[in-house]
Structures are given as C-alpha cells and as structure tokens.
Short mmCIF file of C-alpha atoms in Angstrom, two decimals:
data_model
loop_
_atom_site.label_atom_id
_atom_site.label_comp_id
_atom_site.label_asym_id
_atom_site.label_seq_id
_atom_site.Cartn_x
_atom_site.Cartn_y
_atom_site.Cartn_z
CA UNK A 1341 34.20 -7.33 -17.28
CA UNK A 1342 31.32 -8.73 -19.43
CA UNK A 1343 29.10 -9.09 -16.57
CA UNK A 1344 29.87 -5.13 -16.03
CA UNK A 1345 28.75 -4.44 -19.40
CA UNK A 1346 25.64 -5.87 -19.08
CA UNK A 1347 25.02 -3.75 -16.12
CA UNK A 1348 26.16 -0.58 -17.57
CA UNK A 1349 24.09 -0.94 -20.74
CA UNK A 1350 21.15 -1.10 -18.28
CA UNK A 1351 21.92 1.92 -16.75
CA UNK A 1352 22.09 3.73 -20.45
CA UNK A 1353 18.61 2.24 -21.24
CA UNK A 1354 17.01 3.17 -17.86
CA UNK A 1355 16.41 -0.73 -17.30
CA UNK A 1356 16.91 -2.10 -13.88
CA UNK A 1357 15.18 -5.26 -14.47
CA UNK A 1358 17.10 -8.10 -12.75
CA UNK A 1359 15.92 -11.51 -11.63
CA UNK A 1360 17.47 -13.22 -8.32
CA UNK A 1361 18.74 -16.72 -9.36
CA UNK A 1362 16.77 -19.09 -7.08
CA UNK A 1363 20.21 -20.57 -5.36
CA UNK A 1364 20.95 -17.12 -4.39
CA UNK A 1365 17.32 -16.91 -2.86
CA UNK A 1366 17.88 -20.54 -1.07
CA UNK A 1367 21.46 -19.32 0.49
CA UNK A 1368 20.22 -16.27 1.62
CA UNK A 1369 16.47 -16.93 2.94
CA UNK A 1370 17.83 -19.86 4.80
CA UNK A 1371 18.63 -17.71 7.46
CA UNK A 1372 15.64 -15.99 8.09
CA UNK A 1373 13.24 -19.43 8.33
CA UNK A 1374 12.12 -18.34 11.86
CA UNK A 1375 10.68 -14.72 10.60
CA UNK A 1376 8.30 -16.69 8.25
CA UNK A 1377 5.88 -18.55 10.52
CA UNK A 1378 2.34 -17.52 10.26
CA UNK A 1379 3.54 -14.43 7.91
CA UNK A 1380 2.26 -13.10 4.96
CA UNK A 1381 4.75 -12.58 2.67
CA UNK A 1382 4.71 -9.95 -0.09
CA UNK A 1383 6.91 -9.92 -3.07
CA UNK A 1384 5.73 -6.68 -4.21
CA UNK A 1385 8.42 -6.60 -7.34
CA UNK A 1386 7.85 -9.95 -8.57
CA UNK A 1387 6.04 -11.52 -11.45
CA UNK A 1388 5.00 -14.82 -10.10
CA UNK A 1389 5.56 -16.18 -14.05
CA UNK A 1390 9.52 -15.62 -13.01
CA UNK A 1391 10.64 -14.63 -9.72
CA UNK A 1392 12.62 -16.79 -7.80
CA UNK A 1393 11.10 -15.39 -4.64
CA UNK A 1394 7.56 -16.75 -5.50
CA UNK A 1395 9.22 -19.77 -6.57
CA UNK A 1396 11.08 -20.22 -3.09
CA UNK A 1397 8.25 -19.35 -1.03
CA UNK A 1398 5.83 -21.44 -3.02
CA UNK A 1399 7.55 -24.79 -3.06
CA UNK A 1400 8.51 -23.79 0.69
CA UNK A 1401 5.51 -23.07 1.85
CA UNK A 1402 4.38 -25.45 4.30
CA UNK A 1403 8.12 -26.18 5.23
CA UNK A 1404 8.35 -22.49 6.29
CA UNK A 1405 4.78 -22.14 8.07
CA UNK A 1406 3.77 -19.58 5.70
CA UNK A 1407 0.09 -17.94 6.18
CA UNK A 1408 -0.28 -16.46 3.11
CA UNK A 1409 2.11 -15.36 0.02
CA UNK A 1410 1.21 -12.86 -2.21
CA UNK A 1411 3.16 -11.16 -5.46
CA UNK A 1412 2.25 -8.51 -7.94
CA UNK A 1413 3.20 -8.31 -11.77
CA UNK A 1414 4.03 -5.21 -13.13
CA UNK A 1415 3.70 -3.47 -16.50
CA UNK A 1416 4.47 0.12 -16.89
CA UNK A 1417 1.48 0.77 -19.52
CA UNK A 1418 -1.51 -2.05 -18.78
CA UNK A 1419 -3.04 -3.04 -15.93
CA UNK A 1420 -1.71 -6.34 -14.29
CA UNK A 1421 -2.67 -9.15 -11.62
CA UNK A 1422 -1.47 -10.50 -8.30
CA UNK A 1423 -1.09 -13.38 -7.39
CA UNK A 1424 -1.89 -15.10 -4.43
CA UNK A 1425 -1.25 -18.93 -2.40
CA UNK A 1426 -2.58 -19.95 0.64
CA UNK A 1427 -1.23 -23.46 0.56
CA UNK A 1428 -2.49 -26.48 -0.92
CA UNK A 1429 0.13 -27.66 -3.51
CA UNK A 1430 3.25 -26.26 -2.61
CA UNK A 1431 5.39 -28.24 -5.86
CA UNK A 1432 3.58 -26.56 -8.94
CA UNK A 1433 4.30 -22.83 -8.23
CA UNK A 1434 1.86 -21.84 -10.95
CA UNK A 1435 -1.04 -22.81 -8.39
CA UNK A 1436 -2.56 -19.75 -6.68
CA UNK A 1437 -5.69 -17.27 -7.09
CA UNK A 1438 -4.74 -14.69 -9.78
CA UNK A 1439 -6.99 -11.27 -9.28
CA UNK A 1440 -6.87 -8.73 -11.64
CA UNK A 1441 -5.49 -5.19 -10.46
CA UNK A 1442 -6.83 -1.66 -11.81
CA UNK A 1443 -3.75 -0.23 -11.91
CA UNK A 1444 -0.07 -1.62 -13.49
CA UNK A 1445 0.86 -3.01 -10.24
CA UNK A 1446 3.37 -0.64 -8.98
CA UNK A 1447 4.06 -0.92 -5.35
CA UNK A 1448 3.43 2.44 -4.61
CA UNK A 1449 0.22 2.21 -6.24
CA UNK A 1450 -3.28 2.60 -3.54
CA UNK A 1451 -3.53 -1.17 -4.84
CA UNK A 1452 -0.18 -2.23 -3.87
CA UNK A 1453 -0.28 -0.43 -0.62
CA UNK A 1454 -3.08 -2.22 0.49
CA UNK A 1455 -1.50 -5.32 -0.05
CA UNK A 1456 1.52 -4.02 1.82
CA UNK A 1457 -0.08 -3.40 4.74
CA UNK A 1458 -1.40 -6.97 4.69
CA UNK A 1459 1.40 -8.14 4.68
CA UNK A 1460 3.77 -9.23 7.57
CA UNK A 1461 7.19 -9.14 6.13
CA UNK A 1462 8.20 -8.36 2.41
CA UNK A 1463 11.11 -10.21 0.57
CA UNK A 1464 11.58 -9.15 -3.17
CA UNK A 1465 14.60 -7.57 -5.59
CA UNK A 1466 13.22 -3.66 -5.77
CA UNK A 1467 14.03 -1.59 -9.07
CA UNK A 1468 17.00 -0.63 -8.07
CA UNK A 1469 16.71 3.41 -9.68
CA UNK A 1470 13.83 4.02 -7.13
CA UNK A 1471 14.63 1.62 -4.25
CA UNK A 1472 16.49 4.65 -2.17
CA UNK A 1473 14.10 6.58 -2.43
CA UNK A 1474 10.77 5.09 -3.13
CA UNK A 1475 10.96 1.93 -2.49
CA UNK A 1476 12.36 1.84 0.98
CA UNK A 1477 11.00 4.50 2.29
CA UNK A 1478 7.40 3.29 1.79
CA UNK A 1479 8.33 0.18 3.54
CA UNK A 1480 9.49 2.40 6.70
CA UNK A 1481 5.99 4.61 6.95
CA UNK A 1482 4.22 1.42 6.90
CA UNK A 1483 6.51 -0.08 10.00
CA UNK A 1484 7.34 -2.99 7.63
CA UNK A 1485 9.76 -6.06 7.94
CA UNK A 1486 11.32 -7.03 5.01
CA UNK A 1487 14.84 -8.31 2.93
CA UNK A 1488 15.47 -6.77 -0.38
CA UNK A 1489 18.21 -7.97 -2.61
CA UNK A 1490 19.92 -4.43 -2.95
CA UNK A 1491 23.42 -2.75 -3.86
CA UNK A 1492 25.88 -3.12 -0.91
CA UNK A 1493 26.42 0.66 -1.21
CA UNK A 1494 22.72 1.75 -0.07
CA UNK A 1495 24.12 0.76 3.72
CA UNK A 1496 25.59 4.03 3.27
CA UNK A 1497 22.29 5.96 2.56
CA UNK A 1498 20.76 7.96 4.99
CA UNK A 1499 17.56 6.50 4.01
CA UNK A 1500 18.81 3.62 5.51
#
C-alpha cells in the first residue's frame, strides 16, 4: 500500500513525474536490440541529467549500433536544452553536444517535432496525464516506432 500512496498523492498534485529504474530499462530493451541498428533514437521525455533511457542507450551505444541518440529536458516555465551523442565515449553518459532550445522542450513543441521526425524509433516514459491523448497520438501522425513505459490499462484505449 505505501507504494499506492505515493502514486495517489501524485495524482492530487497533478504530478506524473516518474523515472524508469535503469534494470527495468535493461530487462525490457533487451528485447528489442535488433530495432536499434543504425536508428536514431529519441527520448523525447527525458532529462539526460536522470533518465535511465539516456543512460541505457548511452553506455550501449556502440553495443546496440546506434546512429544517433538524442533527448530533450523539460521545464514547464524556462526554456531548456537537448541533448545529443553520436558516439565516441559510450561509459561517461554526461558526454554529448547540449543545444539550447527556444521553447521548454515539450514534445509537442515545433522544436520537439522536428526532432521527432528525425528520429527513427522513440523509447521514453511519457507523462502519463497526456500520453492517451497527446502523447501517442503525435507519435501515430508522424508514422513513428517507438516503446513507452505506460499503464497496462491504455491497451484498452481506442487510441491505441
């Protein structure tokens, strides 16, 4: 129950700000190593400071035959950065070009989209409140590939 409670005081606050443990990341991704090769990966929800999804594709990059991987802070006031790698030295994750954005870095953002059509395949944890119907159904009108760490009951969606 107190892991409940932590989820149900985010819901009173309007804060759906999670982070993916980087285990969870390796047990998951491990599957999808072949849909990596030569891609450009976008984490489009992910502060490269502390997602585990930067942190997995970074120190996997060469491993995975990554082209190019690219995230995007966000901050709902200020204008933020991304971030991007193109390989080089795939153990310090804090290595990559860092390019300042206009805008606060929200994926639907003219910013964010262009990045998103960039991009080959995007992996990331989506605010959950807007995934259904934001989220998800910008990656769909761009014809996008992508895993998203998500509530089981979204299968259900007709968004989906």
């Amino acid at each position: 129950m107190a892991g409940n409670s932590n989820l149900r005081t985010a819901k009173s606050v309007k804060n759906d700000e999670f982070y993916t443990e980087i285990s969870d990341v390796e047990k998951e991704l491990k599957h999808y190593r072949n849909h990596f090769k030569d891609a450009v990966v976008l984490c489009n929800c992910d502060d490269p400071e502390w997602s585990s999804f930067w942190r997995y594709f970074h120190l996997n990059f060469e491993f995975l035959g990554l082209k190019k991987l690219i995230s995007t802070h966000y901050h709902e006031t200020e204008p933020t950065y991304k971030m991007e790698y193109e390989g080089g030295n795939d153990n310090d994750t804090t290595v990559g070009v860092i390019t300042h954005l206009k805008t606060n870095g929200d994926f639907r953002s003219p910013e964010c989209v262009e990045l998103l059509d960039e991009a080959t395949i995007v992996v990331t944890n989506p605010p959950f409140s807007i995934a259904r119907d934001d989220f998800v159904p910008l990656l769909l009108e761009h014809n996008k590939k992508f895993i998203i760490v998500g509530d089981l009951n979204w299968c259900s969606y007709k968004t989906f």
